[in-house]
Short mmCIF file of C-alpha atoms in Angstrom, two decimals:
data_model
loop_
_atom_site.label_atom_id
_atom_site.label_comp_id
_atom_site.label_asym_id
_atom_site.label_seq_id
_atom_site.Cartn_x
_atom_site.Cartn_y
_atom_site.Cartn_z
CA UNK A 1 0.00 -0.02 -0.03
CA UNK A 2 1.26 3.47 -0.81
CA UNK A 3 2.90 5.18 2.21
CA UNK A 4 1.00 8.47 1.86
CA UNK A 5 0.97 8.88 5.65
CA UNK A 6 4.65 8.20 6.17
CA UNK A 7 6.26 10.43 8.85
CA UNK A 8 2.94 11.91 9.77
CA UNK A 9 1.40 11.74 13.29
CA UNK A 10 -2.22 10.83 13.87
CA UNK A 11 -4.44 10.31 16.87
CA UNK A 12 -7.07 7.59 16.98
CA UNK A 13 -9.57 7.55 19.87
CA UNK A 14 -11.43 4.35 20.68
CA UNK A 15 -8.68 2.33 19.14
CA UNK A 16 -9.46 -0.70 21.34
CA UNK A 17 -13.09 -0.98 20.40
CA UNK A 18 -14.75 -2.99 17.71
CA UNK A 19 -13.87 -0.61 14.83
CA UNK A 20 -10.71 1.05 16.22
CA UNK A 21 -8.19 -1.74 15.56
CA UNK A 22 -9.09 -1.97 11.85
CA UNK A 23 -8.77 1.90 11.58
CA UNK A 24 -5.31 1.78 13.21
CA UNK A 25 -4.12 -1.06 10.95
CA UNK A 26 -5.45 0.83 7.80
CA UNK A 27 -3.56 3.98 8.83
CA UNK A 28 -0.32 2.21 9.89
CA UNK A 29 -0.33 0.32 6.60
CA UNK A 30 -0.08 3.83 4.95
CA UNK A 31 2.89 4.68 7.09
CA UNK A 32 1.25 6.67 9.85
CA UNK A 33 2.59 7.09 13.41
CA UNK A 34 -0.63 6.45 15.41
CA UNK A 35 -1.17 7.68 19.04
CA UNK A 36 -3.91 5.51 20.50
CA UNK A 37 -4.71 6.58 24.14
CA UNK A 38 -6.59 3.93 26.23
CA UNK A 39 -9.53 4.83 28.56
CA UNK A 40 -7.04 4.41 31.39
CA UNK A 41 -4.70 6.87 29.88
CA UNK A 42 -7.18 9.56 28.85
CA UNK A 43 -10.76 10.42 29.94
CA UNK A 44 -12.16 11.80 26.72
CA UNK A 45 -14.95 13.55 28.63
CA UNK A 46 -12.50 15.52 30.68
CA UNK A 47 -11.84 18.84 28.99
CA UNK A 48 -8.52 19.58 30.74
CA UNK A 49 -7.21 16.10 30.19
CA UNK A 50 -8.05 16.02 26.47
CA UNK A 51 -6.44 19.52 25.97
CA UNK A 52 -3.28 18.49 27.79
CA UNK A 53 -3.03 15.24 25.75
CA UNK A 54 -3.43 16.88 22.39
CA UNK A 55 -0.90 19.66 23.29
CA UNK A 56 1.61 16.93 24.24
CA UNK A 57 1.45 15.15 20.91
CA UNK A 58 3.98 16.14 18.12
CA UNK A 59 2.54 18.24 15.27
CA UNK A 60 -0.54 16.42 14.04
CA UNK A 61 -1.59 15.73 10.60
CA UNK A 62 -4.95 14.04 11.49
CA UNK A 63 -7.24 12.91 14.33
CA UNK A 64 -9.76 10.18 13.94
CA UNK A 65 -12.49 9.84 16.61
CA UNK A 66 -13.88 6.31 16.87
CA UNK A 67 -14.75 6.36 20.58
CA UNK A 68 -18.38 6.15 21.34
CA UNK A 69 -21.17 3.91 22.69
CA UNK A 70 -24.63 2.65 21.80
CA UNK A 71 -27.96 2.31 23.65
CA UNK A 72 -31.37 1.16 22.67
CA UNK A 73 -34.58 2.36 24.45
CA UNK A 74 -37.90 3.88 23.51
CA UNK A 75 -38.59 7.37 24.42
CA UNK A 76 -40.84 6.63 27.37
CA UNK A 77 -38.11 4.33 28.81
CA UNK A 78 -35.18 6.82 28.27
CA UNK A 79 -34.11 8.47 31.46
CA UNK A 80 -32.35 11.82 31.49
CA UNK A 81 -29.36 10.03 32.93
CA UNK A 82 -29.30 7.63 29.94
CA UNK A 83 -29.78 10.46 27.46
CA UNK A 84 -27.00 12.45 29.08
CA UNK A 85 -24.73 9.36 29.09
CA UNK A 86 -25.04 8.95 25.32
CA UNK A 87 -24.54 12.68 24.73
CA UNK A 88 -21.29 12.53 26.78
CA UNK A 89 -20.05 9.27 25.34
CA UNK A 90 -20.67 10.17 21.69
CA UNK A 91 -20.95 13.89 21.38
CA UNK A 92 -18.79 15.42 24.10
CA UNK A 93 -15.89 13.02 23.33
CA UNK A 94 -15.88 13.80 19.62
CA UNK A 95 -16.29 17.56 20.25
CA UNK A 96 -13.35 17.78 22.61
CA UNK A 97 -11.09 15.70 20.48
CA UNK A 98 -12.03 17.72 17.39
CA UNK A 99 -11.55 21.04 19.01
CA UNK A 100 -8.14 20.15 20.34
CA UNK A 101 -7.17 18.61 17.01
CA UNK A 102 -8.01 21.89 15.20
CA UNK A 103 -5.81 23.73 17.65
CA UNK A 104 -2.82 21.38 17.25
CA UNK A 105 -3.07 21.14 13.46
CA UNK A 106 -3.37 24.92 13.02
CA UNK A 107 -0.03 25.36 14.78
CA UNK A 108 1.67 23.64 11.73
CA UNK A 109 0.07 25.87 9.24
CA UNK A 110 0.17 23.02 6.82
CA UNK A 111 -3.26 21.75 7.07
CA UNK A 112 -4.53 18.41 8.14
CA UNK A 113 -7.48 16.09 8.42
CA UNK A 114 -10.23 15.22 11.13
CA UNK A 115 -12.61 12.30 10.77
CA UNK A 116 -15.51 11.66 13.13
CA UNK A 117 -17.46 8.36 13.37
CA UNK A 118 -21.20 9.15 13.48
CA UNK A 119 -23.79 6.63 12.35
CA UNK A 120 -26.29 5.83 9.48
CA UNK A 121 -29.02 6.92 11.84
CA UNK A 122 -28.04 10.51 11.09
CA UNK A 123 -29.64 10.09 7.74
CA UNK A 124 -32.51 7.76 8.60
CA UNK A 125 -33.39 8.11 12.35
CA UNK A 126 -35.09 4.98 13.67
CA UNK A 127 -37.38 4.79 16.65
CA UNK A 128 -36.38 3.04 19.84
CA UNK A 129 -32.88 4.62 19.98
CA UNK A 130 -33.68 8.23 20.92
CA UNK A 131 -30.60 9.03 23.00
CA UNK A 132 -28.15 7.38 20.56
CA UNK A 133 -29.73 8.98 17.46
CA UNK A 134 -29.61 12.45 19.09
CA UNK A 135 -26.00 12.16 20.09
CA UNK A 136 -24.90 10.85 16.67
CA UNK A 137 -26.92 13.51 14.85
CA UNK A 138 -25.06 16.19 16.79
CA UNK A 139 -21.75 14.69 15.74
CA UNK A 140 -22.80 15.01 12.16
CA UNK A 141 -24.04 18.57 12.61
CA UNK A 142 -20.86 19.88 14.39
CA UNK A 143 -18.63 18.08 11.86
CA UNK A 144 -20.26 20.08 8.95
CA UNK A 145 -20.18 23.28 11.14
CA UNK A 146 -16.47 22.85 11.84
CA UNK A 147 -15.63 22.10 8.22
CA UNK A 148 -17.30 25.42 7.25
CA UNK A 149 -15.52 27.28 10.03
CA UNK A 150 -11.98 26.19 9.06
CA UNK A 151 -12.57 26.39 5.33
CA UNK A 152 -9.39 27.84 3.74
CA UNK A 153 -6.99 26.68 6.48
CA UNK A 154 -6.20 23.34 4.76
CA UNK A 155 -7.94 21.38 7.48
CA UNK A 156 -10.58 19.07 5.91
CA UNK A 157 -13.22 17.65 8.34
CA UNK A 158 -15.52 14.80 7.53
CA UNK A 159 -17.68 12.01 9.28
CA UNK A 160 -18.36 8.47 8.30
CA UNK A 161 -21.73 6.96 8.88
CA UNK A 162 -21.62 3.26 9.45
CA UNK A 163 -24.65 0.96 9.64
CA UNK A 164 -24.34 -1.99 11.85
CA UNK A 165 -20.69 -3.04 12.15
CA UNK A 166 -19.81 -6.68 11.99
CA UNK A 167 -18.04 -7.11 15.31
CA UNK A 168 -17.97 -10.01 17.83
CA UNK A 169 -19.90 -7.85 20.25
CA UNK A 170 -22.73 -7.09 17.86
CA UNK A 171 -22.93 -10.73 16.82
CA UNK A 172 -23.28 -11.75 20.42
CA UNK A 173 -25.88 -9.03 21.12
CA UNK A 174 -27.90 -9.87 17.99
CA UNK A 175 -27.47 -13.70 17.48
CA UNK A 176 -30.44 -13.97 15.10
CA UNK A 177 -29.64 -10.96 12.84
CA UNK A 178 -28.76 -11.24 9.17
CA UNK A 179 -25.09 -10.50 9.40
CA UNK A 180 -24.73 -10.45 5.59
CA UNK A 181 -26.14 -6.87 5.76
CA UNK A 182 -23.46 -5.73 8.24
CA UNK A 183 -20.40 -3.78 7.42
CA UNK A 184 -16.94 -5.37 8.09
CA UNK A 185 -14.74 -2.99 10.05
CA UNK A 186 -11.97 -3.17 7.44
CA UNK A 187 -14.27 -1.69 4.84
CA UNK A 188 -15.14 1.32 7.11
CA UNK A 189 -11.49 1.68 8.01
CA UNK A 190 -10.43 2.01 4.34
CA UNK A 191 -12.89 4.90 3.99
CA UNK A 192 -11.59 6.58 7.12
CA UNK A 193 -7.96 6.14 6.09
CA UNK A 194 -8.61 7.80 2.69
CA UNK A 195 -10.48 10.70 4.26
CA UNK A 196 -7.62 11.07 6.77
CA UNK A 197 -4.86 11.07 4.12
CA UNK A 198 -3.27 13.58 1.86
CA UNK A 199 -4.94 11.76 -0.98
CA UNK A 200 -8.16 13.55 0.13
CA UNK A 201 -7.50 16.94 -1.32
CA UNK A 202 -10.97 18.51 -1.41
CA UNK A 203 -13.60 16.43 0.42
CA UNK A 204 -14.75 18.39 3.59
CA UNK A 205 -17.99 18.67 5.39
CA UNK A 206 -19.11 15.37 4.04
CA UNK A 207 -21.21 12.73 5.96
CA UNK A 208 -20.16 9.62 4.25
CA UNK A 209 -22.47 6.46 4.53
CA UNK A 210 -20.40 3.31 4.72
#
């Protein structure tokens, strides 16, 4: 594979989850140096901790935000605590990482890339997942807002919108589902890697279904 990310530093949050390892593998195959903080090393909901971590990393080319969570409950069964938990897990983590990535990348003056992981529910919101849908829709909205804000700086910001990902955890949770319709992590990772690479010269503000 062409080493288009050789000698470039990237951060990947959520690298230990169902999708994260495939994303890291795809980026490293392109030559990237990946910084992959674990939950024990970095609380992505802690503003000061996220700011400190991003400031400590060498000049960034890109930041990819895979960290997140999922919950399923109807509106009448969704407590404020559950709603807030999804907002914090999905929206706040991506927001803080994106903000600090912009700050780090801007210091180089050479542009860079940010990729958020939202969800297909952004385009077709289903019932029964109110908290999850709201949190991921917000990720999609602020991705586009940031892309417009930094236009002209050379920083391209996009989000991928996976449907159900074919992971061991999802197979265990949905043993009777038709997995032929699920997306392999490696397929999503290839799209993420292209969006995060210098090969992407013009796509920004896109919400890409995968």
